[in-house]
CSV table of C-alpha atoms in Angstrom, one decimal:
chain,number,residue,atom,x,y,z
R,1,UNK,CA,121.2,37.9,153.9
R,2,UNK,CA,119.7,41.0,154.2
R,3,UNK,CA,118.5,42.2,158.0
R,4,UNK,CA,116.1,44.4,159.4
R,5,UNK,CA,117.3,48.0,160.6
R,6,UNK,CA,116.4,50.2,163.3
R,7,UNK,CA,114.2,52.2,160.8
R,8,UNK,CA,112.0,49.4,159.4
R,9,UNK,CA,108.1,49.2,160.7
R,10,UNK,CA,107.5,45.7,162.0
R,11,UNK,CA,104.0,44.2,160.9
R,12,UNK,CA,102.8,45.0,164.4
R,13,UNK,CA,103.5,48.9,163.4
R,14,UNK,CA,102.0,48.3,160.4
R,15,UNK,CA,98.5,47.1,161.9
R,16,UNK,CA,98.5,49.8,164.4
R,17,UNK,CA,99.0,52.6,162.1
R,18,UNK,CA,96.0,51.1,159.6
R,19,UNK,CA,94.1,50.8,162.7
R,20,UNK,CA,94.1,54.3,163.8
R,21,UNK,CA,93.4,55.5,160.4
R,22,UNK,CA,90.6,52.9,160.1
R,23,UNK,CA,88.7,53.7,163.3
R,24,UNK,CA,89.8,58.0,163.4
R,25,UNK,CA,91.4,57.5,166.8
R,26,UNK,CA,94.0,55.7,169.4
R,27,UNK,CA,91.2,54.8,171.8
R,28,UNK,CA,89.2,53.2,169.1
R,29,UNK,CA,92.1,51.6,167.2
R,30,UNK,CA,93.2,50.2,170.9
R,31,UNK,CA,90.0,48.5,171.5
R,32,UNK,CA,89.8,47.4,168.2
R,33,UNK,CA,93.5,45.9,168.8
R,34,UNK,CA,92.9,44.7,172.0
R,35,UNK,CA,95.8,47.2,173.1
R,36,UNK,CA,95.9,50.1,175.6
R,37,UNK,CA,95.6,53.7,174.1
R,38,UNK,CA,99.3,54.3,175.6
R,39,UNK,CA,100.5,51.1,173.7
R,40,UNK,CA,99.1,52.6,170.4
R,41,UNK,CA,100.3,56.1,170.8
R,42,UNK,CA,103.5,54.5,171.6
R,43,UNK,CA,103.4,52.5,168.7
R,44,UNK,CA,102.9,55.7,166.6
R,45,UNK,CA,105.2,57.9,167.6
R,46,UNK,CA,107.7,54.7,167.0
R,47,UNK,CA,106.7,54.6,163.5
R,48,UNK,CA,106.7,58.4,162.6
R,49,UNK,CA,110.4,58.4,164.2
R,50,UNK,CA,111.1,55.8,162.1
R,51,UNK,CA,109.8,57.3,159.1
R,52,UNK,CA,110.7,60.9,160.0
R,53,UNK,CA,107.1,62.6,159.3
R,54,UNK,CA,104.2,63.1,161.4
R,55,UNK,CA,101.6,60.6,160.2
R,56,UNK,CA,98.3,61.7,161.9
R,57,UNK,CA,96.7,65.2,163.1
R,58,UNK,CA,95.8,64.7,166.8
R,59,UNK,CA,92.8,66.5,168.1
R,60,UNK,CA,90.1,66.5,170.6
R,61,UNK,CA,87.5,64.6,168.1
R,62,UNK,CA,90.0,62.0,167.2
R,63,UNK,CA,93.4,61.5,164.8
R,64,UNK,CA,93.3,62.2,160.9
R,65,UNK,CA,96.4,61.3,158.6
R,66,UNK,CA,98.2,63.8,157.3
R,67,UNK,CA,99.4,63.7,154.0
R,68,UNK,CA,102.1,61.4,154.7
R,69,UNK,CA,100.2,59.5,156.7
R,70,UNK,CA,97.5,58.6,153.9
R,71,UNK,CA,100.8,57.3,152.1
R,72,UNK,CA,102.3,55.2,154.8
R,73,UNK,CA,98.5,53.6,155.6
R,74,UNK,CA,97.8,52.7,151.7
R,75,UNK,CA,101.5,51.2,151.5
R,76,UNK,CA,100.8,49.5,155.2
R,77,UNK,CA,97.5,48.1,154.0
R,78,UNK,CA,99.4,46.5,150.8
R,79,UNK,CA,102.3,45.2,152.6
R,80,UNK,CA,100.0,43.6,155.3
R,81,UNK,CA,97.9,42.1,152.3
R,82,UNK,CA,101.1,40.7,150.9
R,83,UNK,CA,101.8,39.1,154.0
R,84,UNK,CA,98.2,37.7,154.5
R,85,UNK,CA,99.0,36.2,150.5
R,86,UNK,CA,102.3,34.8,151.2
R,87,UNK,CA,100.8,32.3,154.3
R,88,UNK,CA,97.8,31.8,151.9
R,89,UNK,CA,99.7,30.8,148.9
R,90,UNK,CA,102.5,28.8,150.6
R,91,UNK,CA,99.8,26.3,152.1
R,92,UNK,CA,98.1,26.2,148.6
R,93,UNK,CA,101.1,25.4,146.7
R,94,UNK,CA,101.6,22.7,149.2
R,95,UNK,CA,98.8,21.0,148.2
R,96,UNK,CA,99.3,21.8,144.8
R,97,UNK,CA,96.0,24.3,144.5
R,98,UNK,CA,97.6,27.9,145.2
R,99,UNK,CA,94.3,29.4,144.7
R,100,UNK,CA,92.7,29.9,148.2
R,101,UNK,CA,91.8,32.8,150.9
R,102,UNK,CA,89.8,36.3,150.5
R,103,UNK,CA,89.8,38.1,147.4
R,104,UNK,CA,89.0,41.7,148.0
R,105,UNK,CA,87.0,43.4,145.0
R,106,UNK,CA,85.9,47.1,144.6
R,107,UNK,CA,83.7,47.5,141.3
R,108,UNK,CA,81.2,50.2,140.2
R,109,UNK,CA,77.6,49.4,140.7
R,110,UNK,CA,76.8,47.9,137.3
R,111,UNK,CA,79.5,45.8,137.1
R,112,UNK,CA,78.6,44.6,140.1
R,113,UNK,CA,75.3,43.9,139.3
R,114,UNK,CA,75.8,42.3,135.8
R,115,UNK,CA,79.6,41.5,134.8
R,116,UNK,CA,80.7,40.0,138.5
R,117,UNK,CA,77.7,37.6,139.4
R,118,UNK,CA,78.4,34.4,136.7
R,119,UNK,CA,81.9,35.2,137.2
R,120,UNK,CA,82.0,34.7,140.8
R,121,UNK,CA,79.6,31.7,140.3
R,122,UNK,CA,82.3,30.1,138.1
R,123,UNK,CA,85.1,31.1,140.5
R,124,UNK,CA,83.3,29.8,143.9
R,125,UNK,CA,82.6,26.3,141.8
R,126,UNK,CA,86.5,26.3,140.5
R,127,UNK,CA,88.2,27.6,143.8
R,128,UNK,CA,86.1,26.9,146.7
R,129,UNK,CA,89.2,28.1,148.9
R,130,UNK,CA,88.8,31.7,147.4
R,131,UNK,CA,86.4,33.8,149.6
R,132,UNK,CA,85.4,36.7,147.2
R,133,UNK,CA,84.3,40.3,148.9
R,134,UNK,CA,82.9,42.7,146.5
R,135,UNK,CA,82.5,46.4,147.3
R,136,UNK,CA,80.6,48.7,145.3
R,137,UNK,CA,82.4,51.9,145.0
R,138,UNK,CA,81.4,55.4,143.0
R,139,UNK,CA,83.2,55.7,139.8
R,140,UNK,CA,84.0,59.2,140.2
R,141,UNK,CA,87.6,60.5,141.3
R,142,UNK,CA,90.0,58.1,142.2
R,143,UNK,CA,86.8,55.5,141.6
R,144,UNK,CA,87.9,51.7,142.1
R,145,UNK,CA,91.3,52.2,141.2
R,146,UNK,CA,91.9,54.2,144.2
R,147,UNK,CA,90.7,51.4,146.4
R,148,UNK,CA,93.2,49.4,145.2
R,149,UNK,CA,96.1,52.4,145.3
R,150,UNK,CA,94.9,52.7,149.0
R,151,UNK,CA,95.0,48.9,149.7
R,152,UNK,CA,91.7,48.3,150.6
R,153,UNK,CA,90.9,46.3,147.7
R,154,UNK,CA,93.1,43.4,145.7
R,155,UNK,CA,91.7,43.9,142.1
R,156,UNK,CA,89.2,46.8,140.8
R,157,UNK,CA,86.5,46.5,137.7
R,158,UNK,CA,87.1,49.8,136.5
R,159,UNK,CA,86.8,52.3,133.6
R,160,UNK,CA,89.9,52.7,132.1
R,161,UNK,CA,91.2,55.9,129.8
R,162,UNK,CA,89.8,58.3,131.8
R,163,UNK,CA,91.4,61.6,132.5
R,164,UNK,CA,92.5,60.8,136.5
R,165,UNK,CA,96.3,58.8,135.9
R,166,UNK,CA,96.8,55.6,137.0
R,167,UNK,CA,98.6,55.7,140.7
R,168,UNK,CA,101.5,54.7,140.7
R,169,UNK,CA,102.6,50.9,141.4
R,170,UNK,CA,99.1,50.2,139.8
R,171,UNK,CA,98.7,48.1,136.6
R,172,UNK,CA,95.5,48.1,134.3
R,173,UNK,CA,94.0,45.4,131.7
R,174,UNK,CA,91.3,46.1,129.5
R,175,UNK,CA,88.4,43.8,129.2
R,176,UNK,CA,85.6,44.9,127.1
R,177,UNK,CA,84.4,48.0,125.2
R,178,UNK,CA,81.0,49.5,126.6
R,179,UNK,CA,78.9,51.3,123.9
R,180,UNK,CA,76.3,54.2,125.2
R,181,UNK,CA,72.9,54.6,124.0
R,182,UNK,CA,69.9,56.9,124.0
R,183,UNK,CA,67.3,55.8,126.5
R,184,UNK,CA,63.7,57.2,126.8
R,185,UNK,CA,60.2,56.0,127.4
R,186,UNK,CA,58.8,53.6,125.2
R,187,UNK,CA,56.6,55.2,122.1
R,188,UNK,CA,57.9,58.5,122.8
R,189,UNK,CA,57.4,60.5,119.5
R,190,UNK,CA,60.3,62.9,119.9
R,191,UNK,CA,62.9,61.5,122.7
R,192,UNK,CA,65.8,63.7,122.0
R,193,UNK,CA,63.2,66.8,122.9
R,194,UNK,CA,62.8,65.5,126.2
R,195,UNK,CA,64.9,67.0,129.4
R,196,UNK,CA,68.1,65.2,130.5
R,197,UNK,CA,68.4,62.9,133.6
R,198,UNK,CA,71.9,62.1,134.3
R,199,UNK,CA,74.3,61.1,137.3
R,200,UNK,CA,77.6,62.1,138.6
R,201,UNK,CA,79.5,58.8,137.4
R,202,UNK,CA,78.0,59.0,134.1
R,203,UNK,CA,80.3,60.2,130.9
R,204,UNK,CA,83.5,60.9,131.9
R,205,UNK,CA,86.8,62.2,129.8
R,206,UNK,CA,86.4,59.3,127.5
R,207,UNK,CA,82.9,60.5,126.2
R,208,UNK,CA,83.6,64.3,126.6
R,209,UNK,CA,84.4,65.1,123.2
R,210,UNK,CA,81.4,63.4,122.0
R,211,UNK,CA,79.1,64.9,124.4
R,212,UNK,CA,80.1,68.3,123.8
R,213,UNK,CA,79.7,67.8,120.4
R,214,UNK,CA,75.9,66.9,120.4
R,215,UNK,CA,73.9,70.4,120.3
R,216,UNK,CA,70.6,68.5,120.6
R,217,UNK,CA,71.6,67.2,124.4
R,218,UNK,CA,70.6,69.9,126.9
R,219,UNK,CA,72.0,70.6,130.1
R,220,UNK,CA,70.9,67.9,133.1
R,221,UNK,CA,67.9,69.1,134.7
R,222,UNK,CA,67.4,66.1,137.3
R,223,UNK,CA,70.6,64.9,138.6
R,224,UNK,CA,69.8,61.0,140.1
R,225,UNK,CA,72.0,59.4,142.4
R,226,UNK,CA,73.0,56.3,140.3
R,227,UNK,CA,72.3,54.8,137.2
R,228,UNK,CA,69.3,52.7,138.7
R,229,UNK,CA,67.4,55.9,139.7
R,230,UNK,CA,68.2,57.3,135.9
R,231,UNK,CA,66.2,54.1,134.8
R,232,UNK,CA,63.5,54.5,137.0
R,233,UNK,CA,63.0,58.1,136.2
R,234,UNK,CA,63.3,57.7,132.5
R,235,UNK,CA,60.8,54.5,133.0
R,236,UNK,CA,58.1,57.1,134.7
R,237,UNK,CA,58.5,59.3,131.5
R,238,UNK,CA,60.4,62.1,133.5
R,239,UNK,CA,63.3,62.3,130.6
R,240,UNK,CA,65.9,60.7,128.7
R,241,UNK,CA,69.6,59.7,129.5
R,242,UNK,CA,72.5,58.9,127.6
R,243,UNK,CA,73.8,55.6,129.5
R,244,UNK,CA,76.5,52.5,128.9
R,245,UNK,CA,75.4,49.4,128.1
R,246,UNK,CA,75.8,47.7,131.3
R,247,UNK,CA,73.8,49.9,132.8
R,248,UNK,CA,70.7,48.9,130.7
R,249,UNK,CA,70.9,45.2,131.1
R,250,UNK,CA,67.4,44.3,132.6
R,251,UNK,CA,66.0,47.3,131.7
R,252,UNK,CA,62.0,47.4,131.6
R,253,UNK,CA,59.7,47.4,128.7
R,254,UNK,CA,58.8,51.0,129.4
R,255,UNK,CA,62.2,52.0,128.8
R,256,UNK,CA,63.3,52.2,124.9
R,257,UNK,CA,67.3,52.0,123.7
R,258,UNK,CA,68.2,53.6,120.8
R,259,UNK,CA,71.7,53.2,119.0
R,260,UNK,CA,73.4,56.4,118.6
R,261,UNK,CA,75.0,55.8,115.3
R,262,UNK,CA,78.8,54.7,114.3
R,263,UNK,CA,80.0,57.5,116.3
R,264,UNK,CA,78.5,56.5,119.4
R,265,UNK,CA,80.8,56.9,122.6
R,266,UNK,CA,82.2,53.9,124.2
R,267,UNK,CA,84.0,53.4,127.4
R,268,UNK,CA,86.4,51.0,128.3
R,269,UNK,CA,85.7,48.5,131.3
R,270,UNK,CA,88.8,46.5,132.4
R,271,UNK,CA,90.6,45.7,135.9
R,272,UNK,CA,93.3,47.6,138.1
R,273,UNK,CA,95.7,45.9,140.5
R,274,UNK,CA,98.9,46.1,142.1
R,275,UNK,CA,102.2,44.8,140.1
R,276,UNK,CA,102.9,42.7,143.3
R,277,UNK,CA,99.1,41.2,143.4
R,278,UNK,CA,98.6,40.6,139.7
R,279,UNK,CA,101.0,37.7,140.0
R,280,UNK,CA,98.9,36.4,143.1
R,281,UNK,CA,96.6,32.9,142.4
R,282,UNK,CA,93.5,34.5,143.7
R,283,UNK,CA,93.9,37.6,141.1
R,284,UNK,CA,95.0,35.4,138.2
R,285,UNK,CA,91.9,33.4,139.2
R,286,UNK,CA,89.6,36.0,138.9
R,287,UNK,CA,90.9,37.3,136.0
R,288,UNK,CA,90.5,34.1,133.9
R,289,UNK,CA,87.2,33.8,135.1
R,290,UNK,CA,86.6,37.4,133.7
R,291,UNK,CA,88.2,37.3,130.4
R,292,UNK,CA,86.2,34.0,129.9
R,293,UNK,CA,83.1,35.4,130.4
R,294,UNK,CA,83.8,39.2,128.1
R,295,UNK,CA,82.5,37.2,124.7
R,296,UNK,CA,79.0,36.1,126.6
R,297,UNK,CA,79.0,39.9,128.1
R,298,UNK,CA,79.7,41.6,125.0
R,299,UNK,CA,76.7,39.3,123.2
R,300,UNK,CA,74.7,40.7,126.1
R,301,UNK,CA,75.6,44.0,125.6
R,302,UNK,CA,75.1,44.3,122.0
R,303,UNK,CA,71.9,43.1,122.3
R,304,UNK,CA,70.7,45.8,124.8
R,305,UNK,CA,72.4,48.8,123.1
């Protein structure tokens, strides 16, 4: 039987490390945990000694994780989440209903607005013990997958196949192929002559080659905060945009959607989770509902594109 060693971090030490990272300081972490500041400092020093690396840069304005600290905090969150799941799944298995407890979901804006709501409705109906918590995360840089890697989410609805490699320890699976379309004010005689409206999350590496080959697409003169703002600007006659189908669900009548043809760009929408959480009851329950919703969602996207 394996035994713990002096170099193993106990759960309470992991919670202290996470609390310092989340609150940005030892005093704030102590208040959150109901401990004294000296107890938090002592715990962090002990964790650093066991790991053999400095986890936080201390300063007058608080404490910030070092590169080693970022790694330690991410793994600490994931380990603590597994401990929570151990209890929840054991209780559920004892009642022959293994899906219960919180389920933390990260999603980019259009997926959170148009893909998740019916999925979560069916999930709650079939598994009332599951408590879904959704955070909307911008799909730039590490995006929603980064939330899973950092231990802040159990599963992410993400765009797959981009230039940013999947972090170690994560697994992904596709759900649907999302087409792009030309979006412009209804009734405009020459929509391709309009200025381009764009936003930071749009058109990643999966569309870059197509985008570069289109000599009719100008450089964006308007950069909006998100796809909803882009649609509003297009609706007001301020330009045209190239947008993925999920962003166009429920578009106003003042917005026209034109197919870009057979060579139109697409992006793959799927989910990302950790190899450990992939087998958990709560994640498996959500994945089943996501896959059940794909045919209906694809039909909706095709009607919008």
